Structures are given as C-alpha cells and as structure tokens.
Tab-separated table of C-alpha atoms in Angstrom:
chain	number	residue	atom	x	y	z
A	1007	UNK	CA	18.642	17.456	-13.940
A	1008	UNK	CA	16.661	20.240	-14.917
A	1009	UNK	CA	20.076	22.059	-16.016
A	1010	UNK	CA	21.429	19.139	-17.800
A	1011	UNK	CA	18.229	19.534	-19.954
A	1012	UNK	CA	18.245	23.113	-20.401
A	1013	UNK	CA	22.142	22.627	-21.742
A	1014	UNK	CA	20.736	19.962	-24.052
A	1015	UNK	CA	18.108	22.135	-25.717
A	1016	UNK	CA	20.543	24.981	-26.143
A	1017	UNK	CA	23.276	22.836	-27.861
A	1018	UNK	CA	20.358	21.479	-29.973
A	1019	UNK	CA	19.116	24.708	-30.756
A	1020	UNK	CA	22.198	26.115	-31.866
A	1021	UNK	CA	23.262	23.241	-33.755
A	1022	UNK	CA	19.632	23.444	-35.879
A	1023	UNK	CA	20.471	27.311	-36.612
A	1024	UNK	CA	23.555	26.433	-37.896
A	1025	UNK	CA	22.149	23.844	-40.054
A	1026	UNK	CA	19.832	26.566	-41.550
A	1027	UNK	CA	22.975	29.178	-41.970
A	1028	UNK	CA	24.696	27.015	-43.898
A	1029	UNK	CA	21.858	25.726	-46.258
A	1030	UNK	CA	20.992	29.482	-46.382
A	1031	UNK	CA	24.807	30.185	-47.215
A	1032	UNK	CA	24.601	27.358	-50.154
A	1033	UNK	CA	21.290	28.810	-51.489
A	1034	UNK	CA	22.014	32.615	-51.533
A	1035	UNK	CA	23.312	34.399	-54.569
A	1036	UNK	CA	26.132	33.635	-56.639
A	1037	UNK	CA	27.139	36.655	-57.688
A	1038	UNK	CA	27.941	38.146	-53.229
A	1039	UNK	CA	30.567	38.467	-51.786
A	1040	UNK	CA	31.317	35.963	-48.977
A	1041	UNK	CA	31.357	38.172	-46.486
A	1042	UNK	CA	27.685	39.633	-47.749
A	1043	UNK	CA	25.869	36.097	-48.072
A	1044	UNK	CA	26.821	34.904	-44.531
A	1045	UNK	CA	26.036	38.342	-43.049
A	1046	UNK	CA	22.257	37.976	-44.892
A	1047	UNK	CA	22.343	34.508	-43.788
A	1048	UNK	CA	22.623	35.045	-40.332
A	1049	UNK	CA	20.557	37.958	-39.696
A	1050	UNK	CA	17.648	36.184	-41.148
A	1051	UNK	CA	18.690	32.874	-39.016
A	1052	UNK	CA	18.439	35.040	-36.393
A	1053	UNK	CA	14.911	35.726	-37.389
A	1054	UNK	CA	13.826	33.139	-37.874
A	1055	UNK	CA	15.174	31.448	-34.529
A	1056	UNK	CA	13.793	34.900	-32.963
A	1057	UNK	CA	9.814	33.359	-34.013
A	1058	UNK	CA	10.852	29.662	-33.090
A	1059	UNK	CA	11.804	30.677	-29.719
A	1060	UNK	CA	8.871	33.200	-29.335
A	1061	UNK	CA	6.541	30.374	-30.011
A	1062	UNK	CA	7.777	27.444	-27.885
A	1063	UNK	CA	8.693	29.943	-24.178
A	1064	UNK	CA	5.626	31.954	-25.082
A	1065	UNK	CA	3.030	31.324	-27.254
A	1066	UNK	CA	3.036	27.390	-26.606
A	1067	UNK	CA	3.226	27.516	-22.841
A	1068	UNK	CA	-0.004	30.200	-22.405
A	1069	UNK	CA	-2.523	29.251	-25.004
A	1070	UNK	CA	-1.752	25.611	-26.257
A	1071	UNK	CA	-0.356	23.615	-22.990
A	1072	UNK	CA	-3.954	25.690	-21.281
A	1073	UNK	CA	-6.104	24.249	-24.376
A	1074	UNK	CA	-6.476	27.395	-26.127
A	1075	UNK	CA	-5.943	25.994	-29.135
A	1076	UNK	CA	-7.704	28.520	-31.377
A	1077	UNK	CA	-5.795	31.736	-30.008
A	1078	UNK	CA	-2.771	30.023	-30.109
A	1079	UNK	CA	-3.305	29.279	-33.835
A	1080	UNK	CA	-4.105	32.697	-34.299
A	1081	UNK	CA	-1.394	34.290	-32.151
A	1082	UNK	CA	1.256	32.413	-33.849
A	1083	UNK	CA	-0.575	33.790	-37.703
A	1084	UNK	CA	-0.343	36.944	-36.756
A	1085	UNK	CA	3.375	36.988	-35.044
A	1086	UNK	CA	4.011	35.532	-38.727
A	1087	UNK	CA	2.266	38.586	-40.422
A	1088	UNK	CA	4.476	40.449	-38.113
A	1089	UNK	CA	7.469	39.314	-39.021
A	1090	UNK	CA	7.267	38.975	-42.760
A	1091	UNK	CA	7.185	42.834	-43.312
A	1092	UNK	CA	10.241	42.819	-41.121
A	1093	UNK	CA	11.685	40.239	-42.578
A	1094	UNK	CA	10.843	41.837	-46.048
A	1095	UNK	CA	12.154	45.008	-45.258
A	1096	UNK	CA	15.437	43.206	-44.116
A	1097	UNK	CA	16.413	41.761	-46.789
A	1098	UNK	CA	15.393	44.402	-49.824
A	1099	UNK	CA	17.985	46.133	-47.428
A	1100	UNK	CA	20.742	43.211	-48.074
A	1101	UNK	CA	19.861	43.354	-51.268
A	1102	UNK	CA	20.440	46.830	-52.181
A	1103	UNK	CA	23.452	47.311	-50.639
A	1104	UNK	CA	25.253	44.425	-52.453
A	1105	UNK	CA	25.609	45.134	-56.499
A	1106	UNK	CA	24.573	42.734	-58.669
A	1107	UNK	CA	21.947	40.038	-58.908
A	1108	UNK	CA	19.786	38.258	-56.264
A	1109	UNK	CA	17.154	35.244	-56.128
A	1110	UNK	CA	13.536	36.313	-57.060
A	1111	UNK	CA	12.322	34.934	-53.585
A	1112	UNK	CA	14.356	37.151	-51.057
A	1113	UNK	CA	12.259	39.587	-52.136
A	1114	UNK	CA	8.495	37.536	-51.895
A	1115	UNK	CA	6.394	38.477	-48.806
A	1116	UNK	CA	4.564	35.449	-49.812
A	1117	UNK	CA	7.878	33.595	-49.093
A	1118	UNK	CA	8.470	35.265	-46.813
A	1119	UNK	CA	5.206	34.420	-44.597
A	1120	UNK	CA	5.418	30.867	-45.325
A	1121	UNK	CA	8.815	30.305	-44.592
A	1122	UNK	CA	7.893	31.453	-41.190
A	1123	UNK	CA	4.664	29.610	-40.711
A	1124	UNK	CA	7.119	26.713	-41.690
A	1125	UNK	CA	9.767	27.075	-38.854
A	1126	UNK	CA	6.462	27.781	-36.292
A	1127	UNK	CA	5.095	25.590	-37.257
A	1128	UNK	CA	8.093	22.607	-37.007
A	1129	UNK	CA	9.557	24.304	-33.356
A	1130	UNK	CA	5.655	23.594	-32.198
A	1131	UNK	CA	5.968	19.866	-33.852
A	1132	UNK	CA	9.791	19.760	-31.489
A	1133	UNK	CA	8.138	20.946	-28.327
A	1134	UNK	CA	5.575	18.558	-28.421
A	1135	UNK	CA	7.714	15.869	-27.594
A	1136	UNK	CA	9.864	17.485	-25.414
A	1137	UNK	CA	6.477	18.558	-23.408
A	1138	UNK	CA	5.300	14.670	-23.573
A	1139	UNK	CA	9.437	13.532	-21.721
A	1140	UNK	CA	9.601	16.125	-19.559
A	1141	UNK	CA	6.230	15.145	-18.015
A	1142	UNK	CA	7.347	11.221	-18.303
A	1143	UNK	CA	10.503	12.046	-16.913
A	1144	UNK	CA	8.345	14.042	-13.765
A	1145	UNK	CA	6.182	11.378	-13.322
A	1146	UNK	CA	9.086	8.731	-12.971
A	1147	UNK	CA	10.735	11.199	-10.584
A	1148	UNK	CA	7.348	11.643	-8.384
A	1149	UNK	CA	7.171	7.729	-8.465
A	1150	UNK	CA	10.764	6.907	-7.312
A	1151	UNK	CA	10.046	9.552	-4.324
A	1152	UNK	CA	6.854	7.883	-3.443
A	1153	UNK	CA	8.201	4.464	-3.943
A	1154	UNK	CA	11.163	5.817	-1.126
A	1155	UNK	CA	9.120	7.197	1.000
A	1156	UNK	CA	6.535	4.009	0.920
A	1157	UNK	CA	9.886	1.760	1.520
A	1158	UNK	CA	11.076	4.247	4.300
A	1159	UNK	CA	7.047	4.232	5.716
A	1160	UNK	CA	7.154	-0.080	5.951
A	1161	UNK	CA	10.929	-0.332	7.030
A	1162	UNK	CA	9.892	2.380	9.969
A	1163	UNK	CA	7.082	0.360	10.786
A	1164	UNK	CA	9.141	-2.863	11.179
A	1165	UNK	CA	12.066	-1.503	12.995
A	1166	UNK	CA	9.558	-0.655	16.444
A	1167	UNK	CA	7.546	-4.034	16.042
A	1168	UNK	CA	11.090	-5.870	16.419
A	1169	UNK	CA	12.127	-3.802	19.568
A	1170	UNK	CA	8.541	-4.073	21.329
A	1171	UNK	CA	8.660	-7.732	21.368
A	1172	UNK	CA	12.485	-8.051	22.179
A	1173	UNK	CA	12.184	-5.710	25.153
A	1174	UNK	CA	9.149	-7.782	26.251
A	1175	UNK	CA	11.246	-10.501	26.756
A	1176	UNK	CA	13.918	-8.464	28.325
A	1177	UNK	CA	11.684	-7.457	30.587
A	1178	UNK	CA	10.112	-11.297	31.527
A	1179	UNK	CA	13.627	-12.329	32.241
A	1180	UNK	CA	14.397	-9.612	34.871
A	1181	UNK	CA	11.168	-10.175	36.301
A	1182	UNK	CA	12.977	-13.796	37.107
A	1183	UNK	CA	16.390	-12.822	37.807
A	1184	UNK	CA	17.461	-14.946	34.718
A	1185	UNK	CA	21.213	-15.358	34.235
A	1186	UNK	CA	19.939	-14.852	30.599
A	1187	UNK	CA	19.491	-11.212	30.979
A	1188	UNK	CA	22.799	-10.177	30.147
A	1189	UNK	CA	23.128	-12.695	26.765
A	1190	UNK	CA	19.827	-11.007	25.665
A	1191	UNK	CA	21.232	-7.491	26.370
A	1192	UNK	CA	23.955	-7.747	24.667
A	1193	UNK	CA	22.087	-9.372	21.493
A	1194	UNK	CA	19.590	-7.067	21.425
A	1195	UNK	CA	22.384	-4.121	21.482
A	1196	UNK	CA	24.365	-6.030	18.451
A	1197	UNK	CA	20.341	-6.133	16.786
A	1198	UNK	CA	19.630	-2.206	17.311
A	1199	UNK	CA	23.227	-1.260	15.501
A	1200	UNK	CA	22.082	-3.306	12.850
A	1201	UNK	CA	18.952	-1.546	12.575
A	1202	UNK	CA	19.541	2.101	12.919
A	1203	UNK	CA	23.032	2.263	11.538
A	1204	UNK	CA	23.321	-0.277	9.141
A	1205	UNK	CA	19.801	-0.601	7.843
A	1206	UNK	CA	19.322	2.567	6.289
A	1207	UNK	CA	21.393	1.530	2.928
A	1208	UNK	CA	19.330	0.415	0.131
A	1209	UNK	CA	20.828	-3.208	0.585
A	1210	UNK	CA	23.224	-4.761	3.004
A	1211	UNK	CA	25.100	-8.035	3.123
A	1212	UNK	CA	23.283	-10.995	2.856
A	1213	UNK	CA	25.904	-12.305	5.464
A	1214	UNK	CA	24.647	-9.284	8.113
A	1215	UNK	CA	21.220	-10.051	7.957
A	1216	UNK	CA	21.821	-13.732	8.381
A	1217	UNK	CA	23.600	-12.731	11.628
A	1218	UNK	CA	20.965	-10.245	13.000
A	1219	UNK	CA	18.293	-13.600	12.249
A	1220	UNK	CA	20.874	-15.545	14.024
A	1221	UNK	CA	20.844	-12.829	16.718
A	1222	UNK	CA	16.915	-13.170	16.950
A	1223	UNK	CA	16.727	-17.049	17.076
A	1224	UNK	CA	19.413	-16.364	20.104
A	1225	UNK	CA	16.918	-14.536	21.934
A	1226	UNK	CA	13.569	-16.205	21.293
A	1227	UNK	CA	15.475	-19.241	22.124
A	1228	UNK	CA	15.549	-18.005	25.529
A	1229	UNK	CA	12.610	-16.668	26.256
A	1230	UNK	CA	11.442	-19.555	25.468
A	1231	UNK	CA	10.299	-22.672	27.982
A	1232	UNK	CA	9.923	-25.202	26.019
A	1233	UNK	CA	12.204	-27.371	24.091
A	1234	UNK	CA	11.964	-26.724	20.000
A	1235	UNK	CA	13.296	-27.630	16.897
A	1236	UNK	CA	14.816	-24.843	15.593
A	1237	UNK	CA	17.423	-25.102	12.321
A	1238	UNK	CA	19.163	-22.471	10.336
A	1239	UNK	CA	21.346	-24.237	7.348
A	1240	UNK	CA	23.332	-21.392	4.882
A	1241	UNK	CA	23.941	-23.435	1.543
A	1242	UNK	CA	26.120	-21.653	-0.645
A	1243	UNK	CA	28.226	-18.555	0.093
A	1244	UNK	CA	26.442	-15.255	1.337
A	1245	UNK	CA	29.717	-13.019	1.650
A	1246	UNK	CA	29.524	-10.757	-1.423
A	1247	UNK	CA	25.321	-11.107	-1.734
A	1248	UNK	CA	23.384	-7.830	-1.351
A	1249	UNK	CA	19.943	-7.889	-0.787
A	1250	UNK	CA	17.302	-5.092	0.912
A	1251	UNK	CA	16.988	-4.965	4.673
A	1252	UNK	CA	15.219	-6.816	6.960
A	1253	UNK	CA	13.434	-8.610	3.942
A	1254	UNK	CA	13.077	-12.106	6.126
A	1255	UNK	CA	12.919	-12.083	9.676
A	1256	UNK	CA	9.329	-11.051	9.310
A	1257	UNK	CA	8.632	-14.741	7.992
A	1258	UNK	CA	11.016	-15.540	10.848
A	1259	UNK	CA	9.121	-13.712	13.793
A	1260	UNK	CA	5.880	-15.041	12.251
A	1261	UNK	CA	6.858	-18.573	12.284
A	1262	UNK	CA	7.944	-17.906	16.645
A	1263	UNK	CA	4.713	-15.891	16.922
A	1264	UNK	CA	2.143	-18.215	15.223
A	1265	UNK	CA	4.022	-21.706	15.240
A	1266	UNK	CA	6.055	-22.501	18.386
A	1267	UNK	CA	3.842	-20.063	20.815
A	1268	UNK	CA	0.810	-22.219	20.541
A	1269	UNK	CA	2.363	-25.586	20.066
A	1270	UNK	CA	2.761	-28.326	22.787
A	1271	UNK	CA	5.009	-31.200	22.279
A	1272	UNK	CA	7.202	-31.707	18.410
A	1273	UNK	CA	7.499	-27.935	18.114
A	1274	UNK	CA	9.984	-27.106	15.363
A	1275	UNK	CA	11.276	-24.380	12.713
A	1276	UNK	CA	12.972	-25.374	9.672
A	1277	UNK	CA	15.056	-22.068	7.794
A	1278	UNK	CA	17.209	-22.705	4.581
A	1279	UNK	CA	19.272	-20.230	2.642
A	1280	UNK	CA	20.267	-21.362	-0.539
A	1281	UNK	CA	22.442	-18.907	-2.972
A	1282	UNK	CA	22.789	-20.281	-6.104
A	1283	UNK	CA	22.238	-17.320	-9.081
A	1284	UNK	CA	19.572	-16.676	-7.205
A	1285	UNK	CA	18.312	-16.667	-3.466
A	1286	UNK	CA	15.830	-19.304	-2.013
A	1287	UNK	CA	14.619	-18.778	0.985
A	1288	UNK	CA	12.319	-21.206	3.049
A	1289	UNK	CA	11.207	-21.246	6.110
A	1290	UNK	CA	8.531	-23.993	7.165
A	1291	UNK	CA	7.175	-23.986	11.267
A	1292	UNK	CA	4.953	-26.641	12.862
A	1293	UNK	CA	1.531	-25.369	13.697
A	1294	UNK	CA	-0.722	-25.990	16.825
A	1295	UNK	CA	-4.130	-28.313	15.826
A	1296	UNK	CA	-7.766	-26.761	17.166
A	1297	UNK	CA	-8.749	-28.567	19.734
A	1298	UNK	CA	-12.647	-28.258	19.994
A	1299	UNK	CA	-13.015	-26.114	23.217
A	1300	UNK	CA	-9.556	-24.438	23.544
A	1301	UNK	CA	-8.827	-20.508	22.162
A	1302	UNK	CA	-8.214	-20.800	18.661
A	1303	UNK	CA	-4.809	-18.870	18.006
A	1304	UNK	CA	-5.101	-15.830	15.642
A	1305	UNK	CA	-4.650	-16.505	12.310
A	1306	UNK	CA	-1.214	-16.038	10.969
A	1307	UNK	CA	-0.432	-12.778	9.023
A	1308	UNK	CA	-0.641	-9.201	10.424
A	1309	UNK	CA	1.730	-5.960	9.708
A	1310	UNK	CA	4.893	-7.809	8.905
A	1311	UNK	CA	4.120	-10.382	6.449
A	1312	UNK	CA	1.652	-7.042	4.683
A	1313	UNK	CA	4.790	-4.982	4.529
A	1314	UNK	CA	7.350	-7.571	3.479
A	1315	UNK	CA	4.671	-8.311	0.588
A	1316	UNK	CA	4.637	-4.929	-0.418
A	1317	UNK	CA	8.653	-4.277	-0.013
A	1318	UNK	CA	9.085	-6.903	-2.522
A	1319	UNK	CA	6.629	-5.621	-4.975
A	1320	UNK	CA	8.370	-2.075	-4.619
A	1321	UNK	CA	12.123	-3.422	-4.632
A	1322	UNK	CA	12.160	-6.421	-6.794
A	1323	UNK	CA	9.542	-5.837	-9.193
A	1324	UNK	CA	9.111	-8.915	-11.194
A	1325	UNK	CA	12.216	-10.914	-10.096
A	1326	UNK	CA	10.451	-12.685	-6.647
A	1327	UNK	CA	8.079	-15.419	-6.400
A	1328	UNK	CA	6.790	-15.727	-3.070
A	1329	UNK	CA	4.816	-18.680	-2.331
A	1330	UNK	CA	2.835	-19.749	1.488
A	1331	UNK	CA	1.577	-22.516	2.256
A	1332	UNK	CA	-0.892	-23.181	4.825
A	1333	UNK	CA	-1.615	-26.690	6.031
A	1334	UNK	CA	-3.241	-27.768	9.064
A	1335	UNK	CA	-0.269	-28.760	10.473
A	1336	UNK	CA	2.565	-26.536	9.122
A	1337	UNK	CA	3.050	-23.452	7.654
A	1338	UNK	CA	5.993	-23.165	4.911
A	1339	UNK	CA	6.999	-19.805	3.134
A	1340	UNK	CA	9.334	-20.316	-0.171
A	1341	UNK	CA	10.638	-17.170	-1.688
A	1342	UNK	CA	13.110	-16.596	-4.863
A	1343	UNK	CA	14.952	-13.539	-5.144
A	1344	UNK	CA	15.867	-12.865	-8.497
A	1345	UNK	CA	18.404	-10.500	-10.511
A	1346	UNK	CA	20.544	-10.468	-6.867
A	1347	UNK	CA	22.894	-7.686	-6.559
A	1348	UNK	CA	26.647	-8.621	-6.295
A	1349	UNK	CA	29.190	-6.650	-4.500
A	1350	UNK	CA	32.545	-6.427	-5.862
C-alpha cells in the first residue's frame, strides 16, 4: 500500500512540473530559440521543484507536523532568500548567453522571491491533505486489525465452550455404557472439522452451519432423558447463502442450557430459518416457572450470547436487528441478517 502511494505522489509530482514547464515554455521570450526557452524552462522547474520537495520531506515533517510552527515559517523564508540569489544568478546566466531580448521579470529578485514563497507555500497547502489521508487511511487500517483480532478473540472463545460441553456428554454416556457413544463420536468428529478447518473463512455456507446445528441438536438429543419438543424447519434455499461462522448455535446452546435443562413436562424448542433477501432467524424455547422453594436456574445469558452480540456489531454493522424476548414462560430470539452475501 505504502508503495502504491509513493508511485502516486511521484506520477503527480511529475505531472505538476510539467504543467509549470510548459506554462514557463508559453511565457518565456519570443525572440529564443526553442532549444534555449525549454532549456531555461526546465532548469528553473527544476528549482523550483528542488524548494517544493525540500519543504514537504524536510521542513514540513520536523518543525510543522512537531508544532513548530514559527521555525517552520521561518525556515521555509529563509530557504526562499536562499534560493532567489541562485535562482537570480541562473537566469541573468540564460539570459546572457542567448542574443536578443528577454522579459523584465527573469531578471527581478523580487520575482524571484515570491515566486518561490508561492510554490512553498502551495506544496505545504498539497501536503496538508495528504498528511490528513494518510493518517485516515492508518487509522482505518489499525481498526480493521483490531476489528480481526476482536472477531478472532470471540470466535476462539466459542470454539472451547462448544467442545467442553460436548465432551461432557461424551463422557456421561461412557460412564453408562450407552450404545449412543459411538453416534456422538462420530458427530462430534464431523462438529470439530467444521470448526477448525472450515471455520476460519470469513463466512461459510449457510447450508454448513445448518448441518453442524443439526449435528448439535443430534447430540443434545441424546444426552438428554427426557422427551422434548425440538423442531428445525429451513424455509427457503440456503445452498449459495454465506454468512459468518458460528453466528447461531450460541442462541441454540442457550435455548438447551437455560430452557429444556430446567424444564419438567411440555419441554420444547422451536428454530426457523427463513431466506428470503434476507435471513430470519428465530429460535423460541419453553422456560421452567419458579417454584417458591426450589433453586432458581441462572438467568439466561453468559459468554455466548455477549460474543454473538458483539460479532454482529463488528461483522454486520447496521444490517442486523436482533431482538429477545423474555417471558415468564418462553424465551424467543428473532434476528435479521441484512445485505447477505451470495456466492456465485
């Protein structure tokens, strides 16, 4: 990047100086030769490009961009006071070896001096702005690597909480010699290549994570004793959908950690995909009623549901609404994923 920009000033740079040649060429004397008039134009291009230069790698950078505003006003006077002698000097030498007549003001020191204040002054009024994107286009940068590294920080934290729990359950059912076992092994071996291979893209297939959720109802279904409710309906194709990893089955674990652990008897989970332009996803669990006297469950939230708030916020910006609802007897999650990516 930083060489894309450097060839960008330099093409800019020249084409400016060539700019100046030729209004130098149109404004020089009549009465030269060709040959003569581009020669004194470009030697005192080259001056003058020699002082532009001088002030933006130089005299900007040490006393202006540190606040030393005075000195740098100063410096850059008296690099001009330098430079109109020369400049002087330069061109009474043009002029005398070409016969014939030449503009009053090639010979003017005052000219001279504030022709060169001039072209400071306008190559400090250019580097200003180029100053003001290169530190926009820095901050951006240091923002997209924070923003990656807080995505990589959440998904990393999401990743182990999945695998505690399933291995937990892996180990309940050998404790009971459950012909389970090898159904959940083999599930949970399908879940980790999903995770460690296939969830390090930016986005996957809509389809694949729909299968890894399908994959974790499998095995909650049999750890668990009871008898449930549980539903999954797909409305609408999710072949060609993109969307960022792991983004729901933290509503998903939620609903089997806070809703069907602590209820009794009409236990359910309700989950609906629905692609239309956009995603909805629902997801609505029955919840266990306080009974006065028995352990209140904890309240429903923790690490997952923080991180999948802040994953969204990061990764779709304004285009999600995300909406819970907690009633005494259920809990619902709606979210809307705008502005989905299609694969072709």
């Amino acid at each position: 990047m930083y060489k894309i920009q450097n060839n960008n000033s330099t093409a800019a740079q020249i084409m400016i100086w060539m700019i100046l040649s030729f209004i130098l060429i149109y404004l020089g004397p009549k009465s030269w030769t060709l040959v003569h008039i581009i020669s004194w134009s470009l030697l005192n291009t080259m001056l003058y490009a020699l002082l532009a230069n001088l002030n933006m790698y130089i005299l900007f950078p040490k006393f202006l961009q540190n606040g030393s505003i005075t000195i740098y006003i100063t410096s850059l006077i008296g690099t001009c006071l330098i430079a109109t002698p020369i400049k002087q000097l330069l061109n009474q030498y043009l002029c005398n070896l070409e016969p014939g007549t030449y503009e009053s003001w090639m010979l003017d020191q005052r000219f001279h001096f504030i022709s060169l204040v001039v072209v400071a002054s306008l190559s400090t009024l250019v580097r200003l702005p180029l100053d003001w994107l290169k530190v926009q286009n820095e901050k951006r940068s240091l923002l997209t690597k924070n923003i990656e590294s807080e995505l990589l920080f959440l998904k990393n934290q999401i990743n182990p909480h999945f695998l505690f729990n399933t291995l937990n359950n892996l180990y309940a059912l050998t404790l009971k010699k459950s012909d389970y076992a090898p159904e959940l092994v083999l599930k949970l071996s399908d879940m980790l290549r999903y995770m460690l291979y296939e969830c390090n893209e930016t986005v996957v297939p809509l389809s694949k994570e729909i299968h890894y959720i399908n994959n974790y109802i499998a095995l909650e279904k049999i750890r668990l004793s009871q008898q449930a409710d549980i539903q999954i309906e797909i409305v609408g194709d999710p072949t060609n959908i993109n969307v960022a990893p792991l983004l729901f089955i933290p509503f998903i674990e939620n609903s089997f950690k806070h809703g069907l652990k602590y209820s009794t008897t009409d236990s359910y989970i309700h989950i609906q995909f629905r692609i239309e332009d956009e995603i909805h996803f629902s997801i609505v669990n029955s919840k266990h009623i306080h009974i006065p006297g028995m352990n209140k469950p904890k309240s429903v939230g923790g690490i997952g549901l923080n991180n999948v708030r802040k994953r969204l916020e990061l990764i779709y910006p304004n285009s999600h609404e995300l909406d819970i609802i907690d009633q005494l007897d259920h809990y619902q999650v709606n979210l809307i994923l705008k502005n989905i990516i299609i694969s072709k």
